Amino acid sequence: MTTAPTARQGAVGTAHTRVEGRDKVTGAARYAAEIPFPGLAHGWLVLSTVARGRIRALDTAPVLAMPGVRTVLHHGNAPQVATDYPGLMGGKPDPTAAVFQHDRVPHPGWPVALVVAETPEQAREAAEALVVHYEQEPHDVVFTADHPRARPTGGFGPAVTEKGDLEAELAASAAVVDAEYTTPEEYHNPMEPHGATARWEDGRLEVVDSNQGTMWVAGELANLFSLDPSAVRVRSEHVGGGFGSKGVRAHQVAAVMAATVLRRPVRVVMTRRQMFSLAGYRSPTAQRIRLGADADGRLRALEHRSLSLTSTVHEFNESASAPSRVMYDADAHHTVNSVVRLDVGTPTWMRAPGEAPGSFALESALDELAEKLGVDPIDLRLRNEPERGPVSGLPFAGRNLSACFREGARRFGWADRDPRPGVRRDGRWLLGTGTAAASFPAGAGPSTAAVTAEADGSFTVRINAADIGTGARTALTLVAADALDVVPDRVRVRIGDSDFGPAMIAGGSTGTRSWSWAIRLAAAELRERLAPDVRVPPEGVTVRSDTTAALGALTQRERHSYGAQFAEVAVDPATGEVRVRRMLGVFAAGRIVNPLTARGQLTGGMVWGISMALHEEGVRDRATGGHYGADLASYHVAAHADVPAVEAHWVDDHDPDDPVGIKGIGEVGIVGAAAAVANAVWHATGVRHRHLPIRPDRVLLAGAPDA
Ligand code: MOS
C-alpha cells in the first residue's frame, strides 16, 4: 500500500480542529452520566472502611426505610456472577469488578454495598448512613524496596532478561553509577469520573458508559453475567479522559446488578474520592540501576531492577525496567521486574505504564553517568545507540532518536550549555537545564470497520473506536477522507458502540493506528465497488473490513516511538520550590495524522511529566490503609500555573509496515519528561533527586548551594 493514494492534497498531515469540538464547547455533547433515561434510579457505592477482614453484618433495615431507597445490594443478596473466564489479552480478569460475591475485604475501599434510590442525593445519604460491621484482620499496605515477599514476575514482557557477566563488566568499567530511585503511587484522575447507566431493553443489556473500549466492557459484562455477547450493547460516545483507568470497574457491574434486580435503568457514578479506591492507579516503584561505562561513555554494564506492588486479588506488574530493554545495549545487560502483594487495590495501566517510572530511573542514571564521565548527556546517549533491540535482537522499525536529540538541542539552545551544576542565578532562583530520552512501544490490534457510501454522496464510517480526549475521532475522519479520496467534510465517523463490532481499545498508544488500518482496508474495497457508473441505492453501499490477517502477516521488528525531552527549571533554595520554566520535546512517532491534536497529546504528556516530577503523590495512612487527601485539592496535578511554555515538535518518521505510516503518540509524551526535570534540578542545584515527586521539603532537606 502507498501512503498517498491520490494527486489531491491529502487531509492526513494537515491541522484540523476536533470534529465534535463545537458540540463539546456548547454542551451539546453529552457525557455518560448526563444522558437522561425515563424511570432512572441512582446507585451509590459503599466502600469498606477497613483494610482487610470480613463483613460480619450490614444494618440494611434502617437504610431501606429512608426516603426514596429502593434496594441495598451486598454479598448476601446480589446476583451471582462468573469470575472464571479469560480476561483481556488472555489474562485473568481482575475480580475487583466482580462485586458483592463474598464477605471478604481484601483492601481498603473495597465495594461492600450499593444503595439504590430515586435520586442521587437520596442514594448518597442512605449509603453514608449504612452501618457495616467488620471483622478486622491485620493488614500490610507499606511498600518498601526490600519487602520480603517481593518476587520477580512477568508483566509487559518477561520477569527477567539477562546476558553477560554484570559484575565483571562493572569491575572493568571506567565509571560506575549505582543508584536507587523511587516513584510514588499515582492516580489517573481523568476530569470526567467513571459513570455507567445500565438497563434491559427487549432482552438486551444496554450500558451507557465512559470507557476506553466498549467491546472490552461489553465482553466482560457478557462473561460476568453469562450472557451471549450479542445480548450486550455498550456505548461510550464522549469520554472525558481515561489515562488507563477506564475499563471494567465496579460501577458498571453494580449498575447491571441493580438494573436486573429492580427492572429499571440504574446509574452508578463514582465520586472523585471513590475513584482513588475503585479506578486503579499506578503502583509505586523502587528501582535500582547500575551502569558501567568505558571512559568514552560506551556502556559495558546495564542493570535495571524494578519492584512494584500489586493487590492480593489480582496481579498487575508495572514492569518499569521496560525502557532498559529497548533504549541501550551493554555487554552485560540485566533487567528484572518484581512485585509484592499488599492489602491494597489493584494497580493498573496508567499514562505510559512501565515506561513513565522506568524512564525516570534510567534517564536519571544516564545523566549521573554523563556527569561522572564528563561527557555531554546527549553525546552519551548517541554513543550508545544500539543497532538492534538490546533484548529482542530485532531490527528497529525506524528509531530516529538521534534526529530527535539534534533537532531538540537546536531548538532548545543546548549547544551553549555550561555543564557545571549550581552556577546560574536569576535573583533568588538557581537555574538549570536537563534532557532525557523517551520511548514507548508502537503497535496495532485487530480491528473491524464498516464504511458506507451514502446515496447523498457522503460517507459514514462505523468503527468501535474510543476518543478519550485524544482527538481520535478527528484523526480517523482525516484518514478516512484520504482513503476515500474525498474532503473530510463528506465523512462522518461514528465510534464508541459495541454493536459496530470488535476493534482495538484506546490503550497502549495503539488506537489510531489500529483503527486507521481497518478504515483503510474497508475504504479501499468500497472504492473498487463504486465504479464511476455505479448508482448508490438509498440504503447506501457498505463494506466491512477486518485487519486480523493483515496484522498477522506483519514483519517482525522492534517497533517504538521515540523522543528527546528538554527542561529548564528554576529552584529557590530558600523555600525548596521548583518551577519548570520551559519544556521542549521532539518526537519520532511515525506519521502525524493531525498536527493540531497531536501537539495537544504530546504536550499533554509532557505536562503529566511535570506533574509526575514535582507534584503527584498518593499517600496512604498506614494505620487504616486508606488515602490521605483523596481529592484534587490534596492530590495536586499540574495546574495552569505549573505549566509554562511547553512545546512539542516531531521529526519525519514513518512506520514502514503501516499503511498510513503511523506509529502512535498516545503515551510517549510523558516518557522521560520527569527525568528531564530532575536532571535540570541537579543542574540548577548540584543535588540529585532520586525520589519523586521533588517536593519543596525534599529540596530543602537535600540542601543546595548557599542562597
Ligand atoms: Mo493507556 S495507560 O494504555 O490508557
XYZ file of C-alpha atoms and ligand atoms in Angstrom:
711
model
C 0.000 0.000 0.000
C 1.090 3.548 -0.564
C 0.553 6.479 1.725
C -0.526 8.975 -0.908
C -3.323 7.361 -2.898
C -4.286 10.387 -4.948
C -2.937 13.517 -6.513
C -5.344 15.643 -4.445
C -3.674 17.018 -1.351
C -4.364 14.609 1.468
C -6.070 15.507 4.718
C -3.628 13.425 6.768
C -0.863 15.693 7.995
C -2.954 18.867 7.938
C -4.292 20.553 11.075
C -7.991 20.079 11.834
C -9.974 21.170 14.863
C -11.960 18.438 16.547
C -14.992 17.393 14.553
C -17.002 17.237 17.795
C -15.343 20.361 19.219
C -18.358 22.610 18.756
C -20.615 20.063 20.446
C -18.229 19.851 23.351
C -17.818 23.563 23.962
C -21.538 24.274 23.577
C -22.570 21.442 25.874
C -24.387 19.584 23.102
C -22.041 16.630 23.565
C -23.336 14.609 26.480
C -21.152 12.530 28.749
C -22.254 9.158 30.100
C -23.773 10.347 33.362
C -25.625 13.262 31.719
C -27.811 11.255 29.376
C -31.429 11.171 30.587
C -33.411 7.940 30.887
C -37.063 7.659 31.914
C -37.506 5.864 35.232
C -33.843 6.179 36.116
C -32.753 5.092 39.604
C -29.415 6.024 41.149
C -26.958 3.723 42.857
C -24.333 4.793 45.361
C -21.418 2.532 46.209
C -20.467 1.897 49.832
C -16.767 1.183 50.263
C -15.038 -0.717 53.019
C -13.562 1.389 55.786
C -11.270 -1.427 56.947
C -8.207 -2.557 55.036
C -8.681 -6.279 55.458
C -11.111 -8.676 57.058
C -14.697 -9.883 56.694
C -18.113 -8.301 56.578
C -19.995 -9.584 59.613
C -23.280 -7.782 59.045
C -24.900 -4.856 57.270
C -27.711 -2.966 59.015
C -29.849 -2.567 55.919
C -33.269 -2.220 57.558
C -32.938 1.419 58.667
C -31.450 2.362 55.306
C -34.263 0.667 53.362
C -36.692 2.815 55.324
C -35.025 6.043 54.243
C -36.704 8.294 51.645
C -36.535 7.047 48.082
C -34.428 3.973 48.815
C -35.332 1.002 46.610
C -32.725 -1.621 47.460
C -29.399 -2.286 49.114
C -27.281 -4.826 47.250
C -24.486 -6.670 49.053
C -22.833 -10.085 49.184
C -25.879 -11.585 50.879
C -28.393 -10.764 48.129
C -26.626 -9.644 44.947
C -26.868 -11.663 41.718
C -24.063 -14.170 41.297
C -21.546 -13.540 38.545
C -18.957 -15.750 36.880
C -15.313 -14.981 37.550
C -13.648 -17.891 35.802
C -13.170 -16.712 32.229
C -10.266 -15.371 30.164
C -9.864 -11.634 30.656
C -8.418 -9.044 28.308
C -5.381 -10.370 26.396
C -5.937 -13.843 27.837
C -5.054 -12.877 31.399
C -7.230 -13.478 34.420
C -9.843 -10.792 34.914
C -9.364 -8.501 37.873
C -12.008 -9.726 40.348
C -12.266 -6.211 41.732
C -15.136 -5.634 39.316
C -16.974 -8.798 40.432
C -18.590 -7.014 43.342
C -20.702 -8.403 46.205
C -19.785 -12.078 45.714
C -18.336 -12.888 49.144
C -17.796 -11.409 52.579
C -14.022 -10.908 52.281
C -12.481 -7.448 52.298
C -9.090 -7.649 50.566
C -8.211 -3.956 50.659
C -9.402 -0.569 51.862
C -12.098 0.919 49.669
C -13.403 -2.488 48.553
C -17.055 -2.149 47.413
C -19.290 -3.734 50.035
C -22.757 -2.491 49.043
C -24.766 -0.479 46.552
C -27.644 1.633 47.792
C -30.205 2.437 45.093
C -32.691 5.260 45.425
C -34.837 7.587 43.331
C -32.332 10.444 43.357
C -28.552 10.585 43.671
C -28.925 12.642 46.847
C -31.195 10.062 48.486
C -28.841 7.274 47.455
C -25.848 9.108 48.834
C -27.478 9.971 52.126
C -28.608 6.384 52.606
C -25.213 4.975 51.559
C -23.485 7.171 54.083
C -25.945 6.045 56.761
C -25.401 2.324 56.122
C -23.667 0.710 59.092
C -21.392 -2.184 58.149
C -19.885 -4.413 60.828
C -16.478 -5.868 60.044
C -14.218 -8.479 61.498
C -10.876 -6.777 61.059
C -7.611 -8.558 60.285
C -4.072 -7.157 60.344
C -3.041 -5.536 57.073
C 0.156 -4.659 55.263
C -0.033 -1.636 52.979
C 3.550 -0.425 53.281
C 5.597 -0.648 50.106
C 9.336 -0.929 50.705
C 12.227 -1.626 48.341
C 13.356 -4.613 50.443
C 9.952 -6.164 51.115
C 10.491 -9.847 51.993
C 7.563 -11.048 49.869
C 8.819 -9.399 46.651
C 9.390 -11.786 43.757
C 10.123 -11.470 40.033
C 7.091 -11.900 37.755
C 6.258 -11.262 34.125
C 4.206 -8.265 33.209
C 4.732 -6.426 29.952
C 7.433 -8.866 28.861
C 9.358 -11.416 30.910
C 10.253 -11.096 34.586
C 13.990 -11.355 33.933
C 16.268 -10.747 30.955
C 19.909 -11.498 31.334
C 23.035 -11.561 29.217
C 26.738 -11.239 30.058
C 28.670 -11.079 33.320
C 27.415 -7.979 35.090
C 29.909 -7.932 37.974
C 32.889 -8.444 35.649
C 31.806 -5.645 33.317
C 31.148 -3.273 36.226
C 34.607 -4.056 37.626
C 36.183 -3.318 34.243
C 34.313 -0.012 33.811
C 35.960 3.425 33.974
C 32.868 4.886 35.653
C 30.029 3.245 37.533
C 26.629 4.519 38.649
C 24.782 2.509 41.300
C 21.666 4.307 42.462
C 18.177 3.703 43.761
C 15.152 5.618 42.568
C 11.584 5.629 43.789
C 8.295 6.842 42.407
C 5.087 7.080 44.470
C 1.524 5.888 43.933
C -0.012 7.997 41.193
C -3.691 8.341 40.313
C -5.176 8.790 36.831
C -7.670 11.478 37.772
C -9.435 11.978 34.451
C -11.677 15.056 34.612
C -14.810 13.013 33.970
C -15.464 10.487 36.743
C -16.414 6.936 35.872
C -20.152 6.600 35.370
C -22.455 3.993 33.839
C -26.177 3.546 33.271
C -27.487 0.011 32.772
C -30.908 -1.080 31.539
C -32.603 -4.052 29.987
C -34.279 -3.321 26.665
C -36.116 -6.090 24.775
C -34.000 -8.794 26.376
C -30.737 -6.977 25.720
C -28.494 -5.421 28.293
C -27.615 -1.873 27.326
C -24.964 0.108 29.172
C -24.135 3.741 28.545
C -20.677 4.265 29.923
C -17.449 6.239 29.797
C -14.673 3.867 28.810
C -11.628 3.191 26.647
C -13.221 0.345 24.710
C -16.882 -0.658 24.592
C -16.092 -4.171 23.333
C -13.838 -4.644 26.317
C -16.577 -3.653 28.748
C -19.326 -5.481 26.811
C -17.233 -8.635 26.632
C -16.502 -8.637 30.341
C -20.130 -7.935 31.235
C -21.236 -10.806 28.978
C -18.740 -13.075 30.713
C -19.641 -11.929 34.215
C -23.400 -12.253 33.694
C -23.166 -15.348 31.448
C -24.876 -13.587 28.542
C -24.482 -14.162 24.857
C -22.168 -11.407 23.572
C -24.882 -10.313 21.137
C -27.170 -9.642 24.134
C -24.925 -6.862 25.458
C -24.519 -3.411 23.985
C -22.183 -0.832 25.496
C -21.968 2.724 24.225
C -19.439 5.392 25.127
C -19.729 8.376 22.852
C -17.716 11.047 24.632
C -15.073 10.345 27.248
C -13.559 12.994 29.490
C -10.188 11.331 29.899
C -9.149 7.845 30.894
C -5.345 7.543 31.120
C -5.692 3.774 31.505
C -8.336 3.752 34.234
C -11.500 3.359 32.174
C -12.007 -0.337 31.714
C -14.307 -2.692 33.586
C -14.855 -1.423 37.087
C -17.223 -1.910 39.997
C -19.685 0.760 38.872
C -20.755 -0.912 35.630
C -21.191 -4.305 37.276
C -23.101 -2.846 40.222
C -25.347 -0.890 37.827
C -26.153 -4.046 35.840
C -26.957 -5.959 39.040
C -29.294 -3.232 40.241
C -30.981 -2.826 36.848
C -31.565 -6.583 36.823
C -32.996 -6.677 40.323
C -35.135 -3.540 40.021
C -36.089 -3.963 36.335
C -35.449 -0.318 35.603
C -32.459 1.753 34.437
C -29.851 2.320 37.150
C -26.950 4.744 37.079
C -23.815 4.451 39.211
C -21.241 7.245 39.210
C -18.025 7.327 41.188
C -17.135 10.310 43.283
C -13.654 11.735 42.913
C -12.804 10.273 46.305
C -14.117 6.819 45.331
C -12.016 6.896 42.172
C -8.929 6.649 44.364
C -10.188 3.237 45.546
C -12.083 1.930 42.516
C -10.434 3.202 39.347
C -6.942 1.736 39.682
C -3.706 3.680 39.988
C -0.029 3.482 39.151
C 1.959 1.325 41.535
C 4.824 2.945 43.378
C 8.192 1.697 42.170
C 11.555 1.104 43.827
C 14.221 0.794 41.172
C 17.923 0.109 41.287
C 20.093 0.941 38.315
C 23.708 0.002 37.843
C 25.594 1.361 34.856
C 29.231 0.816 33.942
C 30.943 2.517 31.028
C 34.294 2.966 29.336
C 35.903 6.399 29.543
C 34.343 7.346 26.197
C 30.890 6.518 27.500
C 30.275 3.155 25.839
C 28.140 1.056 28.182
C 29.710 -2.185 29.391
C 27.077 -2.949 32.026
C 23.427 -2.068 32.455
C 21.248 -3.436 35.214
C 17.693 -2.260 35.871
C 15.737 -3.869 38.688
C 12.225 -2.661 39.389
C 9.860 -3.511 42.203
C 6.203 -2.535 42.149
C 3.198 -3.603 44.189
C 0.001 -5.412 43.403
C -3.083 -6.437 45.346
C -3.838 -9.822 46.879
C -6.693 -10.383 44.414
C -5.041 -9.764 41.066
C -1.544 -9.396 39.707
C -0.543 -6.297 37.785
C 3.151 -5.613 37.224
C 4.216 -2.065 36.436
C 7.315 -3.507 34.681
C 9.400 -0.374 34.976
C 12.561 -1.977 33.586
C 10.837 -1.867 30.174
C 12.767 1.115 28.763
C 16.124 -0.502 29.537
C 15.156 -3.398 27.276
C 14.842 -1.064 24.321
C 16.956 2.025 24.848
C 20.560 0.935 25.468
C 22.648 -2.161 24.950
C 25.658 -3.261 27.032
C 27.997 -6.244 27.133
C 26.264 -7.283 30.336
C 22.570 -6.400 30.302
C 20.230 -7.446 33.124
C 16.650 -6.430 33.811
C 14.226 -7.654 36.458
C 10.587 -6.767 37.185
C 9.323 -7.843 40.597
C 6.097 -7.329 42.507
C 4.995 -7.609 46.096
C 1.387 -8.367 47.040
C -0.051 -5.996 49.632
C -3.503 -5.337 51.074
C -4.199 -2.542 48.594
C -6.332 -2.087 45.497
C -5.083 -3.491 42.213
C -2.926 -1.041 40.277
C -3.404 -0.815 36.535
C -2.194 0.760 33.325
C -1.633 4.453 33.744
C -0.109 7.001 31.347
C 2.769 5.030 29.815
C 2.768 2.130 32.246
C 6.296 0.836 32.867
C 7.997 3.413 30.688
C 6.978 6.501 32.682
C 8.510 5.483 36.043
C 11.167 3.321 34.396
C 12.439 6.174 32.248
C 12.690 8.393 35.316
C 15.204 5.979 36.860
C 17.060 5.014 33.685
C 17.347 8.510 32.221
C 18.368 9.975 35.579
C 21.089 7.321 35.867
C 22.345 8.157 32.362
C 22.627 11.786 33.444
C 24.586 10.735 36.536
C 26.906 8.696 34.322
C 27.398 11.638 31.964
C 28.356 13.767 34.955
C 30.881 11.183 36.176
C 32.459 10.788 32.755
C 32.413 14.475 31.911
C 30.533 13.637 28.709
C 27.623 15.681 27.407
C 24.369 13.843 28.279
C 23.197 13.923 24.651
C 26.546 12.620 23.373
C 26.422 9.817 25.928
C 23.074 8.674 24.596
C 24.102 8.980 20.959
C 27.259 6.939 21.622
C 25.033 4.157 22.928
C 22.530 3.980 20.102
C 22.019 0.229 19.574
C 21.939 -1.432 16.136
C 19.166 -3.792 17.169
C 16.793 -4.259 20.070
C 19.110 -4.966 23.040
C 16.894 -7.737 24.364
C 14.742 -8.684 21.380
C 17.606 -8.737 18.866
C 15.079 -7.440 16.317
C 15.791 -4.655 13.835
C 14.104 -1.358 14.667
C 11.159 -0.163 12.591
C 12.923 3.203 12.430
C 14.410 4.772 15.560
C 15.381 8.347 14.770
C 16.302 9.104 18.378
C 19.435 10.940 17.284
C 17.373 13.113 14.946
C 15.136 13.992 17.904
C 18.135 14.980 20.023
C 19.732 17.002 17.232
C 16.523 18.884 16.484
C 15.732 19.290 20.170
C 19.203 20.587 21.008
C 18.929 23.125 18.190
C 15.509 24.381 19.186
C 16.200 24.363 22.918
C 19.621 26.001 22.658
C 21.595 23.157 24.206
C 24.909 23.950 22.490
C 25.631 26.924 24.796
C 25.004 24.952 27.967
C 27.611 25.170 30.715
C 27.687 21.616 32.157
C 28.668 22.748 35.666
C 25.861 22.464 38.223
C 24.758 25.187 40.613
C 26.317 28.189 38.904
C 23.416 30.037 37.236
C 21.271 32.542 39.091
C 18.280 34.728 38.429
C 17.676 36.634 41.644
C 16.660 34.103 44.286
C 16.400 31.328 41.709
C 19.030 28.802 40.698
C 18.637 27.815 37.051
C 19.374 24.560 35.291
C 18.590 22.563 32.179
C 18.223 18.847 31.661
C 17.447 16.318 28.992
C 16.257 12.720 28.723
C 15.230 10.230 26.078
C 11.727 8.851 25.584
C 10.372 5.684 24.049
C 7.093 3.824 24.002
C 6.012 0.676 22.153
C 4.090 1.169 18.920
C 1.640 -1.495 17.920
C -1.709 -2.318 16.422
C -4.519 -4.611 17.466
C -7.028 -6.404 15.247
C -9.982 -4.186 14.373
C -13.024 -4.181 12.160
C -14.632 -1.211 10.430
C -17.635 -0.578 8.208
C -17.576 2.173 5.599
C -20.806 3.177 3.887
C -21.195 5.207 0.718
C -24.433 7.110 1.256
C -26.820 7.993 -1.539
C -26.197 11.734 -0.949
C -22.501 11.376 -1.738
C -21.292 11.397 1.828
C -19.644 8.537 3.672
C -20.275 7.050 7.097
C -17.567 5.178 8.952
C -18.600 2.952 11.825
C -15.779 1.735 13.987
C -15.735 0.824 17.626
C -13.005 3.299 18.467
C -12.858 5.390 21.630
C -11.951 9.072 21.683
C -10.864 9.620 25.266
C -9.837 13.184 24.545
C -7.029 12.349 22.161
C -8.778 13.595 19.050
C -9.092 10.070 17.656
C -12.455 10.790 16.041
C -10.934 13.648 14.083
C -7.808 11.723 13.127
C -9.947 8.891 11.795
C -12.009 11.364 9.773
C -8.834 12.544 8.050
C -7.609 9.010 7.431
C -10.982 8.012 6.019
C -11.168 11.102 3.796
C -7.822 10.278 2.206
C -8.678 6.628 1.848
C -11.922 7.574 0.085
C -10.339 10.464 -1.821
C -12.879 13.000 -0.594
C -12.722 16.071 1.614
C -13.134 15.445 5.373
C -16.471 17.296 5.371
C -18.016 14.438 3.444
C -17.023 11.853 6.043
C -18.891 11.150 9.272
C -17.126 8.878 11.764
C -19.246 7.111 14.363
C -17.461 5.455 17.280
C -17.966 4.105 20.796
C -20.645 1.460 20.214
C -20.025 -2.252 20.726
C -22.644 -3.008 18.053
C -20.112 -1.726 15.494
C -18.057 -4.882 16.013
C -14.671 -5.679 17.511
C -11.913 -3.083 17.499
C -8.813 -2.296 19.492
C -9.289 -0.363 22.723
C -7.922 3.147 23.215
C -4.863 1.928 25.054
C -1.205 1.215 24.705
C -0.863 4.075 22.177
C -2.333 1.724 19.568
C -5.777 3.162 18.905
C -5.377 5.470 15.939
C -3.047 3.076 14.163
C -5.282 0.053 14.686
C -8.470 1.802 13.652
C -6.940 3.638 10.684
C -5.771 0.339 9.286
C -9.282 -1.104 9.402
C -10.791 2.017 7.836
C -8.227 1.963 5.010
C -8.995 -1.660 4.224
C -12.743 -1.089 4.068
C -12.414 2.161 2.119
C -10.135 0.600 -0.475
C -12.629 -2.131 -1.200
C -15.510 0.326 -1.241
C -13.760 2.428 -3.871
C -13.370 -0.643 -6.053
C -17.075 -1.363 -5.735
C -18.026 2.201 -6.553
C -17.050 2.302 -10.161
C -17.904 5.717 -11.632
C -21.160 4.461 -13.178
C -22.412 2.711 -10.044
C -25.537 4.323 -8.624
C -25.656 4.213 -4.830
C -29.005 2.837 -3.609
C -30.962 4.663 -0.875
C -29.631 2.352 1.839
C -26.057 3.028 0.685
C -23.245 0.610 -0.078
C -21.368 -0.791 2.907
C -18.064 -2.618 3.051
C -16.687 -4.231 6.189
C -13.073 -4.942 6.968
C -11.084 -6.963 9.478
C -7.354 -6.395 9.971
C -6.647 -9.672 11.744
C -4.991 -11.293 8.727
C -3.008 -8.188 7.744
C -1.609 -7.814 11.252
C -0.741 -11.498 11.382
C 1.431 -11.019 8.303
C 3.398 -8.088 9.812
C 7.195 -8.122 9.598
C 8.902 -8.789 12.942
C 10.568 -5.568 14.048
C 11.163 -3.729 17.288
C 8.519 -1.037 16.957
C 8.663 2.047 19.186
C 8.074 5.749 19.145
C 10.988 7.834 20.433
C 11.621 11.300 21.723
C 14.054 13.740 23.289
C 12.845 15.787 26.262
C 14.340 19.080 27.438
C 13.501 21.095 30.531
C 14.624 24.336 32.131
C 13.900 24.779 35.818
C 14.311 27.411 38.479
C 14.873 26.313 42.079
C 14.513 28.557 45.097
C 16.954 27.130 47.659
C 15.317 29.137 50.465
C 11.847 27.646 50.004
C 12.642 24.471 48.097
C 10.251 25.470 45.346
C 10.919 24.109 41.868
C 9.353 25.824 38.866
C 9.617 24.483 35.355
C 10.276 27.471 33.113
C 10.047 25.754 29.758
C 9.882 22.312 28.265
C 10.545 21.137 24.775
C 10.110 17.702 23.283
C 10.946 16.397 19.840
C 9.429 13.067 18.870
C 9.846 10.405 16.211
C 6.450 8.839 16.465
C 5.516 7.783 12.963
C 3.320 9.747 10.603
C 1.454 12.526 12.403
C -2.172 12.408 11.276
C -3.469 15.681 12.746
C -0.728 18.106 13.842
C -3.176 20.126 15.950
C -4.444 17.340 18.186
C -1.095 15.511 18.063
C 0.604 18.549 19.548
C -2.023 18.604 22.297
C -1.483 14.929 23.022
C 2.310 15.282 23.199
C 2.351 18.484 25.252
C -0.317 16.912 27.476
C 2.032 14.023 28.126
C 4.854 16.424 28.924
C 2.615 18.273 31.377
C 1.895 14.947 33.077
C 5.679 14.558 33.235
C 6.000 17.874 35.060
C 3.204 16.729 37.335
C 4.978 13.426 37.997
C 8.295 15.144 38.640
C 7.027 17.784 41.039
C 3.518 17.113 42.339
C 1.735 13.804 42.102
C 1.873 11.525 45.102
C -0.775 9.274 46.598
C -0.152 8.916 50.321
C -1.598 6.169 52.485
C -2.350 6.137 56.171
C -0.514 3.063 57.466
C -2.985 2.626 60.294
C -6.125 2.426 58.140
C -4.613 1.660 54.744
C -6.733 4.450 53.257
C -5.631 7.538 51.392
C -4.809 10.921 52.784
C -6.373 13.630 50.695
C -8.169 11.541 48.086
C -9.260 14.599 46.140
C -7.891 17.117 43.670
C -7.281 19.667 46.427
C -4.728 17.433 48.165
C -3.534 15.261 45.296
C -2.088 18.002 43.181
C -1.838 17.564 39.439
C -0.044 20.215 37.448
C -2.424 23.129 37.044
C -2.216 26.085 34.704
C 0.241 27.990 36.867
C 2.584 24.982 36.939
C 2.711 24.691 33.186
C 4.933 27.171 31.402
C 5.902 27.249 27.741
C 5.632 23.618 26.639
C 6.499 22.854 23.043
C 6.247 19.595 21.130
C 7.768 19.030 17.698
C 8.456 15.976 15.593
C 10.873 14.728 13.015
C 9.960 12.842 9.836
C 9.229 9.287 10.802
C 7.227 6.624 9.102
C 6.427 3.090 10.143
C 7.491 1.029 7.128
C 4.773 -1.572 7.682
C 1.794 0.634 8.431
C -0.492 1.642 5.534
C -0.532 5.250 6.760
C 2.942 5.204 8.362
C 1.518 5.659 11.862
C 3.332 4.511 14.998
C 1.489 6.087 17.916
C 1.679 9.192 20.063
C -0.634 8.341 22.930
C 1.891 7.922 25.693
C 5.436 8.742 24.541
C 4.971 12.390 25.603
C 5.215 11.633 29.321
C 8.172 9.264 29.000
C 11.475 10.800 30.071
C 9.785 14.079 30.975
C 10.188 13.620 34.742
C 13.856 12.660 34.282
C 14.480 15.781 32.180
C 13.038 17.891 35.020
C 15.019 16.022 37.706
C 18.221 16.327 35.658
C 17.569 20.048 35.318
C 17.102 20.313 39.089
C 20.526 18.695 39.531
C 21.996 21.126 37.004
C 20.447 24.025 38.916
C 21.459 22.902 42.406
C 24.129 20.210 42.149
C 21.850 17.865 44.111
C 20.440 14.631 42.669
C 16.800 13.902 43.378
C 16.140 10.193 43.032
C 12.737 10.171 44.727
C 9.628 11.618 43.131
C 7.984 13.979 43.493
C 10.677 16.602 44.024
C 8.751 18.335 46.807
C 9.964 21.528 48.459
C 10.741 19.640 51.693
C 12.953 17.229 49.778
C 14.797 20.085 48.100
C 15.324 21.754 51.470
C 16.428 18.545 53.186
C 18.903 17.761 50.433
C 20.426 21.202 50.667
C 21.711 23.302 47.837
C 24.462 25.828 47.182
C 24.258 28.817 49.556
C 21.402 31.111 48.758
Mo -3.167 3.865 28.325
S -2.259 3.792 30.170
O -2.737 2.387 27.606
O -4.798 4.055 28.597
